[in-house]
Protein backbone atom coordinates (compact mmCIF):
# COMPACT_ATOMS: atom_id res chain seq x y z
CA MET A 1 -12.04 26.83 -17.70
CA GLN A 2 -15.14 24.45 -18.47
CA THR A 3 -15.69 21.59 -15.59
CA LEU A 4 -15.35 18.34 -17.64
CA VAL A 5 -15.96 15.90 -14.75
CA GLY A 6 -19.31 15.49 -13.01
CA ARG A 7 -19.79 15.39 -8.72
CA LYS A 8 -20.63 11.85 -9.34
CA GLU A 9 -17.58 11.01 -11.67
CA GLU A 10 -15.48 13.07 -9.29
CA GLN A 11 -16.64 10.94 -6.19
CA SER A 12 -16.03 7.48 -8.02
CA ILE A 13 -12.25 8.64 -9.19
CA LEU A 14 -11.84 10.28 -5.31
CA ASN A 15 -12.95 6.70 -4.02
CA GLN A 16 -10.76 4.72 -6.68
CA LEU A 17 -7.35 6.75 -4.84
CA HIS A 18 -8.23 5.17 -1.47
CA ILE A 19 -8.42 8.43 -0.20
CA SER A 20 -9.54 6.39 3.78
CA HIS A 21 -6.04 4.78 3.64
CA TRP A 22 -4.11 7.66 3.72
CA LYS A 23 -6.36 9.14 6.93
CA ASN A 24 -3.60 7.44 9.31
CA ILE A 25 -0.85 7.76 7.30
CA ASN A 26 -0.05 11.73 6.70
CA ASN A 27 -3.01 14.07 7.53
CA MET A 28 -1.20 17.06 6.37
CA GLY A 29 -1.05 15.44 2.52
CA ARG A 30 -4.32 15.10 2.26
CA PRO A 31 -4.72 19.30 1.06
CA VAL A 32 -2.23 18.82 -1.21
CA ILE A 33 -4.43 15.63 -2.80
CA PHE A 34 -7.74 17.41 -3.09
CA LEU A 35 -5.89 20.29 -4.49
CA ILE A 36 -3.97 18.65 -7.33
CA LEU A 37 -7.90 16.93 -7.90
CA PHE A 38 -9.33 20.30 -7.69
CA SER A 39 -6.95 21.46 -10.62
CA ALA A 40 -7.36 18.83 -12.52
CA PHE A 41 -10.88 18.54 -12.79
CA ASN A 42 -11.04 22.18 -13.85
CA SER A 43 -8.56 21.96 -16.40
CA CYS A 44 -9.17 22.14 -19.80
CA ASN A 45 -7.46 19.29 -21.03
CA PHE A 46 -7.10 16.26 -18.42
CA GLY A 47 -10.08 14.63 -19.87
CA HIS A 48 -12.24 12.64 -17.83
CA THR A 49 -10.17 10.54 -15.48
CA PHE A 50 -7.31 10.73 -13.13
CA SER A 51 -5.14 8.61 -14.80
CA ASN A 52 -3.93 11.55 -17.14
CA ILE A 53 -2.84 13.21 -14.87
CA LYS A 54 1.48 12.85 -15.48
CA PRO A 55 3.99 12.96 -12.70
CA GLN A 56 6.67 15.37 -13.20
CA SER A 57 9.09 12.94 -11.92
CA LEU A 58 9.00 8.86 -11.49
CA TYR A 59 11.95 6.25 -10.34
CA ARG A 60 10.97 2.35 -9.91
CA GLN A 61 12.70 -0.36 -8.17
CA ARG A 62 12.31 -3.98 -8.41
CA ILE A 63 12.08 -6.29 -5.67
CA PRO A 64 13.59 -9.56 -5.96
CA ASP A 65 12.05 -12.46 -6.36
CA SER A 66 8.47 -10.54 -7.02
CA ARG A 67 6.48 -9.21 -9.46
CA LEU A 68 5.91 -6.47 -7.33
CA VAL A 69 7.92 -2.76 -7.34
CA ILE A 70 8.22 0.12 -5.90
CA TYR A 71 7.35 3.99 -7.75
CA ASP A 72 8.86 7.00 -5.85
CA PHE A 73 6.96 9.48 -7.73
CA SER A 74 6.48 13.73 -7.84
CA TYR A 75 3.63 15.61 -9.07
CA ALA A 76 3.77 19.22 -9.06
CA GLY A 77 1.05 21.11 -6.42
CA ALA A 78 -1.72 22.55 -7.88
CA PHE A 79 -0.50 26.15 -7.71
CA ALA A 80 2.45 28.16 -6.77
CA THR A 81 1.75 28.18 -3.51
CA THR A 82 0.58 24.46 -2.44
CA SER A 83 3.15 21.53 -2.31
CA ASP A 84 4.25 18.98 -4.42
CA TYR A 85 2.14 15.80 -4.01
CA LYS A 86 4.88 12.59 -3.61
CA GLY A 87 5.43 9.63 -2.08
CA TYR A 88 6.20 5.96 -2.83
CA ALA A 89 3.67 3.09 -3.77
CA VAL A 90 3.57 -0.07 -4.68
CA LEU A 91 2.20 -1.91 -7.58
CA ASP A 92 1.80 -5.20 -9.66
CA SER A 93 5.19 -4.75 -12.19
CA ALA A 94 2.41 -5.70 -15.06
CA THR A 95 0.03 -2.88 -14.10
CA PRO A 96 1.44 1.04 -15.72
CA PHE A 97 1.48 3.48 -13.29
CA SER A 98 -0.94 6.17 -12.97
CA ALA A 99 -1.95 9.20 -10.29
CA ASP A 100 -5.53 6.56 -9.51
CA LYS A 101 -3.87 3.27 -9.26
CA ILE A 102 -1.43 4.83 -6.39
CA LYS A 103 -1.31 2.62 -3.43
CA GLN A 104 0.70 4.81 -1.44
CA LEU A 105 3.23 3.68 1.49
CA PRO A 106 3.29 4.86 4.80
CA CYS A 107 6.66 6.51 4.92
CA THR A 108 9.65 6.28 2.42
CA TYR A 109 12.88 4.75 4.52
CA PHE A 110 13.33 1.34 4.60
CA SER A 111 15.26 -0.06 7.18
CA LYS A 112 16.11 -3.37 5.20
CA PRO A 113 16.18 -4.29 1.82
CA PRO A 114 12.49 -4.42 0.53
CA MET A 115 11.15 -8.00 -0.22
CA LYS A 116 8.66 -9.38 -2.02
CA SER A 117 6.01 -10.18 1.57
CA ASN A 118 7.54 -7.60 4.04
CA PHE A 119 8.27 -4.62 4.28
CA ASN A 120 10.23 -2.79 7.09
CA MET A 121 10.26 0.93 7.48
CA ILE A 122 10.60 3.53 9.89
CA HIS A 123 8.84 7.33 9.90
CA LEU A 124 10.18 10.15 10.91
CA ASP A 125 7.63 12.41 12.76
CA ARG A 126 9.32 16.26 11.99
CA SER A 127 6.05 18.22 13.45
CA ARG A 128 8.37 18.56 16.88
CA ARG A 129 11.90 18.92 16.23
CA LYS A 130 12.66 19.99 19.75
CA PRO A 131 15.76 19.34 21.85
CA ALA A 132 13.55 18.17 24.28
CA ASP A 133 12.93 15.23 21.84
CA THR A 134 16.03 13.46 21.78
CA LEU A 135 14.98 9.91 23.09
CA LEU A 136 16.58 7.46 21.36
CA VAL A 137 13.93 4.86 21.22
CA PRO A 138 11.14 4.73 19.37
CA ILE A 139 7.79 7.05 19.85
CA GLY A 140 5.48 3.93 17.95
CA ARG A 141 5.19 0.86 15.99
CA TYR A 142 2.61 -0.14 13.81
CA THR A 143 1.24 -2.56 10.87
CA SER A 144 -0.57 -2.22 7.42
CA GLN A 145 -1.11 -4.02 4.86
CA THR A 146 -0.42 -3.06 0.99
CA ASN A 147 -0.77 -4.93 -2.09
CA ASP A 148 -0.22 -8.06 0.00
CA VAL A 149 2.74 -6.60 1.47
CA GLN A 150 2.70 -6.70 5.17
CA ILE A 151 4.86 -3.18 6.15
CA GLU A 152 5.95 -3.02 9.88
CA VAL A 153 7.00 0.50 10.75
CA VAL A 154 8.58 1.96 13.67
CA GLU A 155 8.30 5.88 14.18
CA TYR A 156 10.98 8.07 16.01
CA ASN A 157 10.63 11.63 16.53
CA ASP A 158 13.11 13.61 14.30
CA THR A 159 15.22 15.15 16.96
CA TYR A 160 17.37 18.26 14.98
CA GLY A 161 16.87 18.12 11.42
CA ASN A 162 20.21 19.61 9.46
CA ALA A 163 21.55 21.18 12.83
CA SER A 164 24.13 18.62 13.34
CA MET A 165 27.45 17.13 11.78
CA SER A 166 25.68 14.26 11.58
CA THR A 167 22.51 14.77 9.53
CA GLY A 168 21.56 16.99 6.19
CA GLN A 169 22.99 16.57 2.84
CA MET A 170 27.24 15.35 2.06
CA GLU A 171 29.24 15.31 -0.87
CA TYR A 172 31.69 12.94 -1.85
CA ALA A 173 33.51 11.07 -5.36
CA PHE A 174 33.98 7.85 -5.83
CA ASP A 175 36.26 5.87 -8.24
CA SER A 176 33.89 2.64 -8.94
CA VAL A 177 30.83 1.01 -6.97
CA LYS A 178 30.21 -2.47 -6.46
CA GLU A 179 26.56 -3.73 -6.74
CA SER A 180 25.92 -6.70 -4.35
CA ARG A 181 22.23 -8.81 -4.56
CA ASP A 182 21.50 -6.24 -0.97
CA SER A 183 23.92 -3.84 -1.01
CA LEU A 184 25.90 -1.10 -3.16
CA THR A 185 30.02 -0.35 -2.41
CA PHE A 186 31.68 2.29 -3.10
CA TYR A 187 35.79 2.32 -3.61
CA ASN A 188 38.21 5.33 -3.00
CA ILE A 189 35.42 8.10 -1.95
CA THR A 190 36.91 11.16 -1.08
CA THR A 191 34.77 14.16 0.53
CA LYS A 192 33.53 16.94 -1.21
CA SER A 193 31.54 18.61 1.41
CA GLY A 194 29.48 17.71 4.75
CA GLY A 195 30.76 16.72 7.57
CA ASN A 196 30.34 13.03 8.64
CA PRO A 197 33.68 10.98 7.83
CA LEU A 198 33.00 8.05 5.69
CA SER A 199 35.38 4.94 5.40
CA SER A 200 37.15 4.61 1.79
CA ILE A 201 34.64 1.84 1.14
CA PRO A 202 31.82 2.08 2.18
CA SER A 203 28.57 0.39 1.71
CA PHE A 204 24.94 1.03 1.95
CA ALA A 205 21.86 -1.66 1.65
CA LYS A 206 19.52 -1.50 -1.17
CA GLY A 207 16.30 0.11 -0.76
CA ASN A 208 17.06 4.17 -0.12
CA ILE A 209 18.77 4.43 -3.29
CA LYS A 210 18.31 6.41 -6.04
CA ILE A 211 20.20 7.32 -9.13
CA ILE A 212 20.13 10.41 -10.87
CA ASP A 213 20.89 10.44 -14.82
CA ALA A 214 21.49 11.91 -17.67
CA ALA A 215 21.96 10.98 -21.51
CA ASP A 216 22.06 7.18 -20.31
CA THR A 217 25.04 8.36 -17.87
CA ILE A 218 25.08 8.08 -14.14
CA ILE A 219 25.73 12.00 -12.66
CA ARG A 220 25.35 10.92 -8.84
CA ILE A 221 23.99 8.02 -6.37
CA GLU A 222 21.75 9.59 -3.96
CA ILE A 223 21.59 7.69 -0.41
CA GLU A 224 19.58 8.07 2.04
CA GLN A 225 20.61 7.10 5.94
CA LEU A 226 18.97 7.02 9.09
CA ILE A 227 21.07 8.54 11.71
CA ILE A 228 20.37 7.54 15.22
CA GLY A 229 22.94 7.37 18.38
CA ARG A 230 24.72 10.07 19.89
CA GLY A 231 26.88 13.13 17.88
CA SER A 232 27.89 16.97 17.79
CA ILE A 233 24.64 19.50 17.36
CA TYR A 234 24.94 23.06 16.72
CA LYS A 235 23.69 25.06 19.64
CA PRO A 236 20.27 26.42 18.66
CA THR A 237 21.25 29.89 20.77
CA ALA A 238 25.14 29.96 18.93
CA PRO A 239 24.82 28.24 15.45
CA LEU A 240 28.48 28.63 15.19
CA LEU A 241 28.65 26.68 18.16
CA LEU A 242 28.72 22.72 18.48
CA VAL A 243 27.34 20.28 21.42
CA PRO A 244 29.18 17.20 21.88
CA ASP A 245 27.64 13.81 22.69
CA GLN A 246 24.05 15.33 22.49
CA PRO A 247 21.62 12.54 21.03
CA ILE A 248 20.78 12.43 17.65
CA VAL A 249 17.89 11.12 15.52
CA GLY A 250 18.17 12.26 11.97
CA MET A 251 18.54 11.90 8.20
CA ALA A 252 22.13 12.05 6.27
CA THR A 253 21.69 12.47 2.42
CA TYR A 254 24.50 11.56 0.27
CA TYR A 255 25.50 12.45 -2.62
CA PHE A 256 28.36 10.19 -4.41
CA HIS A 257 29.48 11.58 -8.01
CA PRO A 258 31.35 9.35 -10.28
CA LYS A 259 35.37 10.90 -11.12
CA LYS A 260 34.56 8.96 -14.36
CA THR A 261 31.59 8.18 -16.53
CA ILE A 262 29.35 5.17 -15.63
CA ARG A 263 26.43 4.34 -17.79
CA MET A 264 23.02 3.77 -16.13
CA ASN A 265 23.85 -0.63 -17.03
CA ALA A 266 25.90 -1.08 -14.85
CA LEU A 267 23.68 -0.92 -12.15
CA SER A 268 20.60 -3.23 -11.77
CA ASP A 269 17.59 -1.73 -10.69
CA TYR A 270 16.46 -4.12 -7.80
CA GLY A 271 16.83 -2.23 -4.82
CA ILE A 272 17.19 0.76 -6.50
CA PHE A 273 15.15 3.66 -7.98
CA LYS A 274 15.76 4.24 -11.61
CA ARG A 275 14.18 6.65 -13.45
CA ILE A 276 11.07 5.74 -15.49
CA ILE A 277 10.11 10.04 -16.22
């Protein structure tokens, strides 16, 4: 392998990435970024700019009455032993997405549908998943700004991860879906797997919705929902034993599978992530 980018060029690209912006967001992600950069700079085919690196997946949602769009991106780890580099970024819709233009959001959960000048987000601290961390109140709040958008972040401890009846992955089937300006509603759902019961006509606010498709057909609709409240958890020392009325802060991931064919154009990309790559 021959290095194609000089040391000064490397530093210039690093500056473009606004590494300093990330230092207060997620320090754990920074080593991954540097590994990716190292791999890119020392490959034979990437050329002289970091923008040539292509994501392994890229989704986009639009914001009503705004030129801004939100990208859900994922880059493969530089090596088999490194994690993928993924997150959300906000850009002007006229600006083509590329790695060197990423202005990463501090977290990936919207507590309200994104607006043109304000994002309300929630960050879960997953570093301390202990029963002792079962407070149902925030552990912190802060405000940042990206592309003229004020981002208000509330932080919670992720208390039990997937070890509860209310969190983790759950799957459902549905007959039809209806979109409004700020929500998505499913009709006649049936449970395929998972422990969180839903009504037969559940509605979800936009922002945390992604469509998985193939050949212009919806395969499933993925929705993240933050659960903050009391419920049953699996006892750590006895995994098959449920302990009721315990504080829970964690994420539920719902997979909704259509019972019949639904085309991608049946739903917009306003507040809904659709695949670009």
